[in-house]
Amino acid sequence: MKILVAVKRVIDFNVKVRVKADRSGVETANVKMSMNPFDEIAVEEAVRLKEKGVAAEVIAVSMGPQSCQETIRTALALGADRGIHVNTDIELQPLAVAKLLASIIKREQPSLAILGKQAIDDDCNQTGQMLAGLLGWAQGTFISKLAIEGAEAEITREVDGGLEVLRLNLPAVLTTDLRLNEPRYATLPNIMKAKKKPIETLSPADLGVDASPRLSTLKVDEPPKRQGGKMVQSTAELVEKLRSEAKVI
Amino acid sequence: MGVLVLGEHDNNSLKPATLNTVTAACAISPDVTLLIAGSGCRAAAEAAAKIVGIARVLLADAAHLAHGLPENLAAVIAKLAPGFSHVLAPATTFGKNVTPRAAALLDTAQVSDVIAIESPDTFVRPIYAGNARATVKSAEAIKFLTVRATAFAAAAAVGGQAPIEVVGDTVDLGLTRFMRQELSKSERPELTAARIVISGGRGMQSGENFKLIEQLADKLGAAVGASRAAVDAGFVPNDYQVGQTGKIVAPDLYVAVGISGAIQHLAGMKDSKVIVAINKDGEAPIFQIADYGLVGDLFKALPEFIAELDKPR
């Protein structure tokens, strides 16, 4: 089977983001960018399925400006076979990404699309669910376990109360949670090999999708700051303060 | 054109986040309809009808709507939604799973994790793990929102008397089969609704040591939470995780024990009223946001904390 994984270029999870002075967004100039951590888990899972002989080909898709090709190269270095880059400078929102992916999926006919459950920049947690809806496919979100058995996938989902096990008809859309796997690091030989792997470049128009944004961001600001830093010297003092000062116990 | 709220329930009773979502809906329109979909869920619909502020309850009761399977449920929502100006769901794993699918079926964008309603078309939501807030305007004919429960008060659960209308004619797409669930059983309050939360991190060193956290929690009638590090290490189950990608909590008192305070964890608890941090590393970032910090060995501090609560006042 063929597996499609979607990878997003985001500000690295270790970077403390700063809101721009004009409140139009956050500072992205000279900031370290990385693959969205949940998408790394998606790539890892697809590559493992290939290594087990379950999948024949892994295609990594990214969307956005030219620099997204670096993110695709990372996926290729981790073991994906080829890349597709939807090149556009317009702001892509989850519905547009889902439509673009759906269009690619109609061309490529994979049995499985694996996405991260959310991107750590916009924290939307929408794209996989939207994609499944557009395709009319089964969806398995927030998964921590996956087994492919014939024409079905058995998945374990992380839900608010604990875990839930479902069987999905294939083809299906899956979104990864943190504990699905631990992604490998790309080795130098694999990084070199990845440079030779093909990346196809398409535009939203090639895919017949109007990708223009539906939501407009009026402003981005900082949340109110907490005043912390008060220290106590003992548990006795702590309990006393919680009782008489904070009055919470 | 009123607001449709997707109710979260276990067939018999409503999940608390439903009540917070109703409050958000009432801030948009006085005409709020609550959808209860499930299998054998009339009792939940009857509970929903008592919520103050609800104009009517829609009950979709069918075997194929059991367990909140998103494929069948999204189809129900997408069919009903065109009669409403807004569709709201709690931003829980249930709401996050089904709502975007329903929105996409209607070619509509969604606004996730709304923390404030500025006007019927303008909403505030956290981005970058809560390090920034975006004010977003939607021009969609139907506005799909998921609502962060901690940002809205709970609507009164009793006092209302809304009529219940049955929604028939729902479809089984047959895409997914429910096999089983493994739910954490606990006598303690639910993490997202608790007044006090005691959380442990990597510093707890083992699952066994979480007993200290549990003892303190039971002494205070608190829920138990954890950082991602503690969950990844297998100390506690996944549903304990507080943070950007886990649960969002905002209790009156949050006690972080052996948690250094990565931004991803802070994203899940920094709206708590009072934060206490206990950590042996005085440089840990958690102290920068804690109202009360105690630098010390948690294996000494936790038993002392418990003993202190036992002392006559």
Coordinates of C-alpha atoms in Angstrom, one line a residue:
Chain A
M1 CA 0.0 0.0 0.0
K2 CA 0.9 3.6 -0.4
I3 CA 1.0 6.0 2.6
L4 CA 0.8 9.8 2.4
V5 CA 2.1 11.8 5.3
A6 CA 1.6 15.5 5.7
V7 CA 4.5 17.5 7.2
K8 CA 4.3 21.2 8.3
R9 CA 7.1 23.6 8.8
V10 CA 6.7 25.4 12.2
I11 CA 8.7 27.4 14.6
D12 CA 10.8 24.9 16.6
F13 CA 9.2 23.8 19.8
N14 CA 12.1 25.1 21.9
V15 CA 11.8 28.7 20.7
K16 CA 10.0 31.2 22.9
V17 CA 7.8 33.0 20.4
R18 CA 7.5 36.8 20.4
V19 CA 4.5 38.8 19.3
K20 CA 5.4 41.4 16.7
A21 CA 5.2 45.0 17.8
D22 CA 2.4 45.8 15.2
R23 CA 0.4 42.8 16.6
S24 CA 0.0 41.3 13.1
G25 CA 1.5 37.9 14.2
V26 CA 4.5 36.4 15.8
E27 CA 8.1 37.0 14.9
T28 CA 9.3 34.4 12.4
A29 CA 12.4 36.2 11.0
N30 CA 15.7 34.5 12.1
V31 CA 13.8 32.0 14.2
K32 CA 14.7 28.3 14.1
M33 CA 12.1 26.3 12.1
S34 CA 11.5 22.5 12.3
M35 CA 9.1 19.9 11.3
N36 CA 6.0 19.9 13.5
P37 CA 6.8 17.3 16.2
F38 CA 3.5 15.4 15.6
D39 CA 4.3 15.1 11.9
E40 CA 7.7 13.6 12.7
I41 CA 5.7 10.9 14.5
A42 CA 3.5 10.5 11.4
V43 CA 6.6 10.1 9.2
E44 CA 8.2 7.6 11.6
E45 CA 5.0 5.5 11.7
A46 CA 4.8 5.4 7.9
V47 CA 8.4 4.5 7.6
R48 CA 8.0 1.7 10.1
L49 CA 5.1 0.3 8.1
K50 CA 7.3 0.3 5.1
E51 CA 10.1 -1.4 6.9
K52 CA 7.7 -4.1 8.1
G53 CA 6.7 -4.7 4.5
V54 CA 3.1 -3.4 5.1
A55 CA 3.6 -0.2 2.9
A56 CA 5.3 0.0 -0.4
E57 CA 5.8 3.7 -0.7
V58 CA 5.7 6.7 1.6
I59 CA 5.0 10.1 0.1
A60 CA 5.7 13.3 2.2
V61 CA 3.6 16.4 1.4
S62 CA 4.2 19.9 2.6
M63 CA 2.6 23.2 1.7
G64 CA 3.6 26.8 1.8
P65 CA 6.6 28.8 0.6
Q66 CA 9.7 27.4 -1.0
S67 CA 11.4 26.8 2.4
C68 CA 8.9 24.0 3.0
Q69 CA 11.1 21.9 0.7
E70 CA 13.6 21.7 3.7
T71 CA 10.9 20.0 5.7
I72 CA 10.2 17.6 2.9
R73 CA 13.9 16.8 2.7
T74 CA 13.8 16.0 6.4
A75 CA 11.0 13.6 5.9
L76 CA 12.9 12.0 3.0
A77 CA 16.0 11.7 5.2
L78 CA 13.8 9.9 7.8
G79 CA 12.8 7.3 5.1
A80 CA 10.0 8.8 3.0
D81 CA 10.4 7.9 -0.7
R82 CA 9.4 11.1 -2.5
G83 CA 7.9 14.5 -1.8
I84 CA 5.2 16.7 -3.1
H85 CA 5.4 20.5 -2.4
V86 CA 2.4 22.7 -2.9
N87 CA 4.1 26.0 -3.4
T88 CA 2.2 29.0 -2.3
D89 CA 2.8 32.2 -0.4
I90 CA -0.8 32.7 0.8
E91 CA -1.7 31.9 4.4
L92 CA -3.0 28.3 4.4
Q93 CA -5.7 27.5 6.9
P94 CA -6.7 24.0 7.9
L95 CA -9.7 23.7 5.5
A96 CA -7.5 24.8 2.6
V97 CA -4.8 22.3 3.6
A98 CA -7.4 19.5 3.8
K99 CA -8.7 20.4 0.4
L100 CA -5.3 20.4 -1.2
L101 CA -4.5 17.1 0.5
A102 CA -7.8 15.6 -0.7
S103 CA -6.9 16.6 -4.2
I104 CA -3.5 15.0 -4.0
I105 CA -5.0 11.9 -2.5
K106 CA -7.4 11.6 -5.5
R107 CA -4.3 11.5 -7.8
E108 CA -2.1 9.3 -5.7
Q109 CA -4.7 6.9 -4.3
P110 CA -2.9 6.0 -1.0
S111 CA -4.6 3.6 1.5
L112 CA -3.6 5.7 4.4
A113 CA -3.0 9.3 5.2
I114 CA -1.1 10.0 8.4
L115 CA -1.0 13.5 9.9
G116 CA 0.0 15.1 13.2
K117 CA -3.0 15.6 15.4
Q118 CA -2.2 19.3 15.6
A119 CA 0.5 21.8 14.6
I120 CA 2.3 23.4 17.5
D121 CA 2.0 26.9 15.9
D122 CA -1.8 27.4 15.3
D123 CA -2.8 24.6 17.6
C124 CA -5.9 24.0 15.5
N125 CA -6.3 20.2 15.6
Q126 CA -8.6 20.2 12.5
T127 CA -6.8 19.2 9.3
G128 CA -7.0 15.4 9.6
Q129 CA -10.6 15.4 10.6
M130 CA -11.5 17.8 7.8
L131 CA -9.6 15.7 5.3
A132 CA -11.4 12.5 6.3
G133 CA -14.7 14.3 6.0
L134 CA -13.9 15.6 2.5
L135 CA -12.9 12.2 1.3
G136 CA -15.7 10.3 3.1
W137 CA -13.0 8.1 4.8
A138 CA -12.9 6.7 8.3
Q139 CA -10.9 8.7 10.7
G140 CA -8.7 7.7 13.6
T141 CA -7.5 10.7 15.6
F142 CA -5.0 11.1 18.5
I143 CA -3.7 7.5 18.0
S144 CA -1.1 5.9 20.2
K145 CA -1.2 2.4 18.6
L146 CA -1.7 1.2 15.0
A147 CA -1.9 -2.2 13.5
I148 CA -2.9 -2.8 9.8
E149 CA -4.8 -6.1 9.4
G150 CA -6.0 -6.7 5.8
A151 CA -8.4 -4.0 4.8
E152 CA -8.7 -2.7 8.3
A153 CA -6.7 -0.7 10.7
E154 CA -7.0 -1.3 14.4
I155 CA -6.1 1.8 16.3
T156 CA -5.9 2.9 20.0
R157 CA -6.9 6.5 20.6
E158 CA -5.9 8.7 23.5
V159 CA -9.2 10.2 24.8
D160 CA -10.1 12.3 27.8
G161 CA -11.1 9.4 29.9
G162 CA -8.3 7.0 28.9
L163 CA -8.0 4.9 25.8
E164 CA -10.4 3.8 23.0
V165 CA -9.9 1.0 20.5
L166 CA -11.5 1.2 17.1
R167 CA -11.3 -0.8 13.8
L168 CA -11.4 1.4 10.7
N169 CA -12.1 0.4 7.1
L170 CA -9.2 1.4 4.8
P171 CA -8.6 3.8 3.3
A172 CA -8.5 6.0 6.3
V173 CA -7.0 9.2 7.8
L174 CA -5.0 8.9 11.0
T175 CA -3.7 11.6 13.3
T176 CA -0.8 10.9 15.7
D177 CA -0.6 11.5 19.4
L178 CA 2.7 11.7 21.3
R179 CA 3.1 8.2 22.4
L180 CA 2.6 6.4 19.0
N181 CA 6.3 6.1 18.6
E182 CA 9.6 7.8 19.2
P183 CA 10.9 9.3 15.9
R184 CA 14.4 8.4 14.8
Y185 CA 17.1 10.9 14.0
A186 CA 18.2 11.2 10.4
T187 CA 21.7 9.8 9.8
L188 CA 24.2 11.6 7.7
P189 CA 24.1 9.0 4.9
N190 CA 20.3 9.2 4.8
I191 CA 20.5 13.0 4.7
M192 CA 22.8 12.7 1.7
K193 CA 20.5 10.1 0.0
A194 CA 17.5 12.3 0.6
K195 CA 19.0 15.0 -1.6
K196 CA 18.6 12.7 -4.6
K197 CA 15.0 11.8 -3.9
P198 CA 12.4 13.5 -6.1
I199 CA 10.2 16.4 -5.0
E200 CA 7.3 17.3 -7.2
T201 CA 6.2 21.0 -7.1
L202 CA 2.5 21.9 -7.6
S203 CA 0.4 25.0 -7.1
P204 CA -3.1 25.2 -5.6
A205 CA -4.3 25.9 -9.1
D206 CA -2.7 22.7 -10.4
L207 CA -4.8 20.9 -7.8
G208 CA -8.0 22.8 -8.7
V209 CA -8.3 24.2 -5.2
D210 CA -9.2 27.7 -4.0
A211 CA -6.9 27.9 -1.0
S212 CA -7.7 31.5 0.1
P213 CA -8.2 32.0 3.8
R214 CA -11.7 32.0 5.3
L215 CA -10.8 33.5 8.6
S216 CA -9.0 36.8 9.1
T217 CA -6.7 37.5 12.0
L218 CA -7.5 40.9 13.4
K219 CA -4.7 41.0 15.9
V220 CA -2.3 38.8 17.8
D221 CA -1.3 39.9 21.3
E222 CA 0.3 38.5 24.4
P223 CA -1.7 36.9 27.2
P224 CA -1.7 38.6 30.6
K225 CA 1.5 37.9 32.4
R226 CA 1.5 36.0 35.7
Q227 CA 3.4 37.6 38.6
G228 CA 5.2 34.7 40.1
G229 CA 8.4 34.2 42.0
K230 CA 7.3 34.4 45.6
M231 CA 9.2 31.8 47.6
V232 CA 8.3 30.1 50.9
Q233 CA 10.9 28.5 53.1
S234 CA 9.0 25.5 54.5
T235 CA 5.9 23.4 54.0
A236 CA 4.5 24.9 57.2
E237 CA 4.8 28.3 55.7
L238 CA 3.3 27.1 52.4
V239 CA 0.2 25.6 54.1
E240 CA -0.2 28.7 56.2
K241 CA -0.1 31.0 53.1
L242 CA -2.5 28.7 51.2
R243 CA -4.9 28.9 54.1
S244 CA -4.7 32.5 55.3
E245 CA -3.4 34.4 52.3
A246 CA -4.6 32.6 49.1
K247 CA -7.6 31.0 51.0
V248 CA -7.7 28.0 48.6
I249 CA -7.5 25.2 51.1
Chain B
M1 CA -31.0 31.6 13.5
G2 CA -29.9 30.2 16.9
V3 CA -26.9 28.4 18.1
L4 CA -26.5 24.6 18.0
V5 CA -24.4 23.1 20.8
L6 CA -23.0 19.6 20.6
G7 CA -23.5 18.0 24.0
E8 CA -21.0 15.6 25.4
H9 CA -22.4 12.9 27.6
D10 CA -22.1 9.3 28.6
N11 CA -25.8 8.5 27.7
N12 CA -26.9 9.0 31.3
S13 CA -25.4 12.3 32.3
L14 CA -23.7 15.3 30.7
K15 CA -20.0 15.8 30.8
P16 CA -19.2 19.1 32.6
A17 CA -17.6 20.8 29.6
T18 CA -21.1 20.8 28.0
L19 CA -22.2 23.4 30.6
N20 CA -19.3 25.7 29.9
T21 CA -20.0 25.4 26.1
V22 CA -23.7 26.4 26.8
T23 CA -22.4 29.6 28.5
A24 CA -20.4 30.4 25.4
A25 CA -23.4 29.8 23.2
C26 CA -25.6 32.1 25.4
A27 CA -23.0 34.9 24.8
I28 CA -23.8 34.6 21.1
S29 CA -27.6 34.2 21.0
P30 CA -30.5 33.7 23.4
D31 CA -31.8 30.9 21.2
V32 CA -29.6 27.9 22.1
T33 CA -30.4 24.3 21.0
L34 CA -28.5 21.4 22.5
L35 CA -27.9 18.2 20.4
I36 CA -27.6 15.0 22.3
A37 CA -26.6 12.2 20.0
G38 CA -25.9 8.6 21.1
S39 CA -27.4 5.2 21.7
G40 CA -29.8 4.9 24.6
C41 CA -29.2 8.5 25.6
R42 CA -32.6 9.8 26.5
A43 CA -31.5 10.3 30.1
A44 CA -28.7 12.6 28.9
A45 CA -31.3 14.5 26.8
E46 CA -33.5 14.9 29.9
A47 CA -30.6 16.2 31.9
A48 CA -29.8 18.6 29.0
A49 CA -33.4 19.9 29.0
K50 CA -32.9 21.1 32.6
I51 CA -29.9 23.3 31.8
V52 CA -30.7 27.0 32.3
G53 CA -30.5 28.9 29.0
I54 CA -31.5 26.0 26.6
A55 CA -34.4 26.7 24.3
R56 CA -34.8 23.1 23.1
V57 CA -33.0 19.7 23.0
L58 CA -32.6 17.6 19.9
L59 CA -32.3 13.9 20.6
A60 CA -30.7 11.7 18.0
D61 CA -30.8 8.2 19.4
A62 CA -29.6 5.3 17.3
A63 CA -27.3 2.3 17.6
H64 CA -24.9 3.7 15.0
L65 CA -24.4 6.9 17.1
A66 CA -23.0 5.0 20.0
H67 CA -19.5 5.9 21.4
G68 CA -19.5 9.3 19.5
L69 CA -18.0 7.8 16.4
P70 CA -17.2 10.9 14.3
E71 CA -18.2 9.6 10.8
N72 CA -21.8 9.1 11.7
L73 CA -22.1 11.9 14.2
A74 CA -20.5 14.5 11.8
A75 CA -23.1 13.6 9.2
V76 CA -25.9 14.3 11.8
I77 CA -24.4 17.7 12.7
A78 CA -23.8 18.7 9.0
K79 CA -27.5 18.0 8.3
L80 CA -28.7 20.1 11.2
A81 CA -26.2 22.9 11.0
P82 CA -27.7 24.9 8.1
G83 CA -30.6 25.8 10.4
F84 CA -28.2 27.6 12.8
S85 CA -25.8 30.6 12.7
H86 CA -23.3 28.8 14.9
V87 CA -22.3 25.3 15.9
L88 CA -20.4 25.0 19.2
A89 CA -18.7 22.0 20.8
P90 CA -16.5 21.6 23.8
A91 CA -12.8 21.5 22.9
T92 CA -12.4 18.1 24.5
T93 CA -11.1 15.0 22.7
F94 CA -14.8 14.3 21.8
G95 CA -15.5 17.8 20.3
K96 CA -12.1 18.1 18.6
N97 CA -12.6 14.8 16.9
V98 CA -16.1 15.4 15.4
T99 CA -16.5 19.1 14.9
P100 CA -13.9 19.8 12.1
R101 CA -15.2 16.8 10.2
A102 CA -18.8 18.3 10.3
A103 CA -17.4 21.7 9.3
A104 CA -15.6 20.3 6.3
L105 CA -18.7 18.5 5.1
L106 CA -20.2 22.0 4.8
D107 CA -17.1 23.6 3.3
T108 CA -16.8 25.7 6.4
A109 CA -13.8 26.8 8.4
Q110 CA -13.6 26.2 12.1
V111 CA -12.3 28.3 15.0
S112 CA -10.7 26.0 17.6
D113 CA -10.3 26.5 21.3
V114 CA -12.2 29.7 21.7
I115 CA -11.4 31.5 25.0
A116 CA -13.5 34.7 24.5
I117 CA -16.4 35.8 22.3
E118 CA -15.9 39.4 21.2
S119 CA -19.0 39.5 19.0
P120 CA -21.0 36.9 17.0
D121 CA -18.3 36.7 14.3
T122 CA -15.1 37.6 16.3
F123 CA -13.4 35.2 18.7
V124 CA -10.2 35.0 20.7
R125 CA -8.1 31.8 20.7
P126 CA -4.7 30.9 22.1
I127 CA -1.9 30.0 19.6
Y128 CA 1.7 28.8 20.2
A129 CA 0.9 26.9 23.3
G130 CA -0.9 30.0 24.7
N131 CA 2.2 32.2 24.3
A132 CA 0.1 34.4 22.1
R133 CA -3.6 35.1 21.5
A134 CA -5.2 35.6 18.1
T135 CA -8.4 37.6 17.6
V136 CA -10.1 35.9 14.6
K137 CA -13.0 37.0 12.5
S138 CA -15.1 34.5 10.6
A139 CA -17.2 35.4 7.5
E140 CA -18.6 31.9 7.2
A141 CA -22.4 31.6 7.0
I142 CA -22.3 29.0 9.8
K143 CA -19.6 29.5 12.4
F144 CA -18.1 26.3 13.8
L145 CA -16.3 26.8 17.1
T146 CA -14.8 24.5 19.7
V147 CA -14.8 26.1 23.1
R148 CA -12.2 25.9 25.9
A149 CA -14.2 25.0 28.9
T150 CA -11.9 26.7 31.5
A151 CA -12.5 30.1 29.8
F152 CA -16.3 30.0 30.4
A153 CA -18.3 29.5 33.6
A154 CA -20.6 26.5 33.8
A155 CA -24.3 27.1 33.0
A156 CA -26.7 26.1 35.8
A157 CA -27.4 22.4 35.3
V158 CA -30.9 22.6 36.7
G159 CA -33.7 25.1 36.6
G160 CA -34.6 25.0 32.9
Q161 CA -37.4 23.1 31.2
A162 CA -36.7 22.8 27.5
P163 CA -38.7 20.6 25.1
I164 CA -37.0 17.5 23.6
E165 CA -37.4 16.9 19.9
V166 CA -36.4 13.6 18.3
V167 CA -34.2 13.7 15.3
G168 CA -34.7 10.6 13.2
D169 CA -33.4 9.6 9.8
T170 CA -29.7 9.4 10.7
V171 CA -27.4 7.2 8.6
D172 CA -24.8 4.5 9.4
L173 CA -21.9 5.0 7.1
G174 CA -20.3 1.8 8.4
L175 CA -16.7 3.1 8.3
T176 CA -15.7 2.4 11.8
R177 CA -16.3 -0.2 14.5
F178 CA -16.0 0.4 18.2
M179 CA -14.0 -2.4 19.9
R180 CA -13.5 -1.4 23.5
Q181 CA -12.4 1.4 25.8
E182 CA -10.0 1.4 28.7
L183 CA -11.1 4.2 30.9
S184 CA -9.2 5.2 34.0
K185 CA -11.3 4.6 37.0
S186 CA -10.9 7.1 39.9
E187 CA -12.9 8.2 42.9
R188 CA -11.2 11.6 42.6
P189 CA -12.8 14.6 40.8
E190 CA -12.4 14.9 37.1
L191 CA -9.1 16.7 36.2
T192 CA -10.6 19.4 34.1
A193 CA -13.4 20.2 36.5
A194 CA -11.5 19.8 39.8
R195 CA -11.1 22.8 42.2
I196 CA -7.7 21.6 43.2
V197 CA -5.2 19.7 41.0
I198 CA -1.9 18.1 42.2
S199 CA 0.4 17.2 39.3
G200 CA 3.7 15.3 39.3
G201 CA 6.5 15.4 36.8
R202 CA 9.7 13.6 35.9
G203 CA 11.0 14.4 39.4
M204 CA 8.6 11.8 40.8
Q205 CA 11.0 9.2 39.4
S206 CA 8.5 6.3 39.3
G207 CA 4.8 5.4 39.1
E208 CA 5.1 4.0 42.6
N209 CA 6.1 7.4 43.9
F210 CA 2.9 9.0 42.5
K211 CA 1.2 7.5 45.6
L212 CA 2.6 10.5 47.5
I213 CA 0.8 12.8 45.0
E214 CA -2.4 10.7 45.4
Q215 CA -2.2 10.9 49.2
L216 CA -1.9 14.7 49.1
A217 CA -4.7 14.8 46.5
D218 CA -7.0 12.8 48.6
K219 CA -6.3 14.9 51.6
L220 CA -7.4 18.0 49.6
G221 CA -10.2 16.4 47.6
A222 CA -8.1 17.1 44.5
A223 CA -7.6 15.6 41.1
V224 CA -4.2 14.1 40.0
G225 CA -2.4 15.4 36.9
A226 CA 1.0 14.9 35.3
S227 CA 3.5 16.5 32.9
R228 CA 4.2 14.9 29.6
A229 CA 7.5 13.6 30.9
A230 CA 5.8 11.6 33.6
V231 CA 3.3 10.1 31.1
D232 CA 5.9 9.3 28.5
A233 CA 8.0 7.6 31.2
G234 CA 4.9 5.4 32.0
F235 CA 4.4 6.7 35.6
V236 CA 0.7 7.4 35.0
P237 CA -1.8 6.9 32.1
N238 CA -2.1 9.4 29.2
D239 CA -5.4 10.9 30.4
Y240 CA -3.4 12.5 33.3
Q241 CA -1.5 14.8 31.0
V242 CA -1.8 18.5 31.4
G243 CA -0.5 20.7 28.7
Q244 CA -0.6 22.1 25.2
T245 CA -1.6 18.8 23.7
G246 CA -3.2 17.2 26.8
K247 CA -5.8 18.6 29.1
I248 CA -6.3 22.3 29.9
V249 CA -7.0 23.0 33.5
A250 CA -7.7 26.1 35.5
P251 CA -8.4 25.1 39.1
D252 CA -8.4 27.4 42.1
L253 CA -5.2 25.7 43.2
Y254 CA -2.6 23.9 41.1
V255 CA 0.3 22.2 42.8
A256 CA 3.2 21.3 40.5
V257 CA 5.5 18.7 42.0
G258 CA 8.8 17.8 40.4
I259 CA 7.7 19.6 37.2
S260 CA 10.3 22.0 35.7
G261 CA 7.8 24.0 33.7
A262 CA 8.3 23.5 30.0
I263 CA 6.1 26.0 28.0
Q264 CA 4.1 23.0 26.7
H265 CA 3.1 22.2 30.3
L266 CA 2.5 25.8 31.3
A267 CA 0.1 26.1 28.4
G268 CA -2.2 23.6 30.2
M269 CA -2.3 25.2 33.6
K270 CA -1.2 28.8 33.7
D271 CA -4.7 30.1 34.0
S272 CA -5.0 28.4 37.4
K273 CA -5.9 30.9 40.2
V274 CA -3.1 29.9 42.5
I275 CA 0.0 28.0 41.5
V276 CA 2.3 26.2 43.9
A277 CA 5.6 24.7 42.7
I278 CA 7.7 22.3 44.6
N279 CA 11.1 21.5 42.9
K280 CA 14.6 20.9 44.0
D281 CA 16.0 23.1 41.2
G282 CA 15.6 26.7 42.3
E283 CA 16.2 27.8 38.7
A284 CA 13.3 25.7 37.3
P285 CA 11.1 27.9 35.0
I286 CA 8.0 26.8 36.9
F287 CA 9.0 29.2 39.7
Q288 CA 8.6 32.2 37.4
I289 CA 4.9 31.7 37.2
A290 CA 4.3 30.1 40.7
D291 CA 2.5 32.2 43.3
Y292 CA 4.3 30.1 46.0
G293 CA 7.5 28.3 45.3
L294 CA 9.3 25.8 47.6
V295 CA 12.8 24.7 46.7
G296 CA 13.4 21.3 48.2
D297 CA 13.3 17.6 47.9
L298 CA 9.8 16.5 47.0
F299 CA 10.2 13.2 48.8
K300 CA 10.6 15.2 52.0
A301 CA 8.2 18.0 51.2
L302 CA 5.2 15.9 50.2
P303 CA 5.0 13.9 53.5
E304 CA 5.5 17.2 55.4
F305 CA 2.8 18.8 53.4
I306 CA 0.4 16.0 54.2
A307 CA 1.4 16.0 57.9
E308 CA 0.9 19.8 58.0
L309 CA -2.7 19.4 56.7
D310 CA -3.3 16.8 59.5
K311 CA -2.2 19.1 62.3
P312 CA -5.0 20.7 64.3
R313 CA -5.5 24.3 63.4

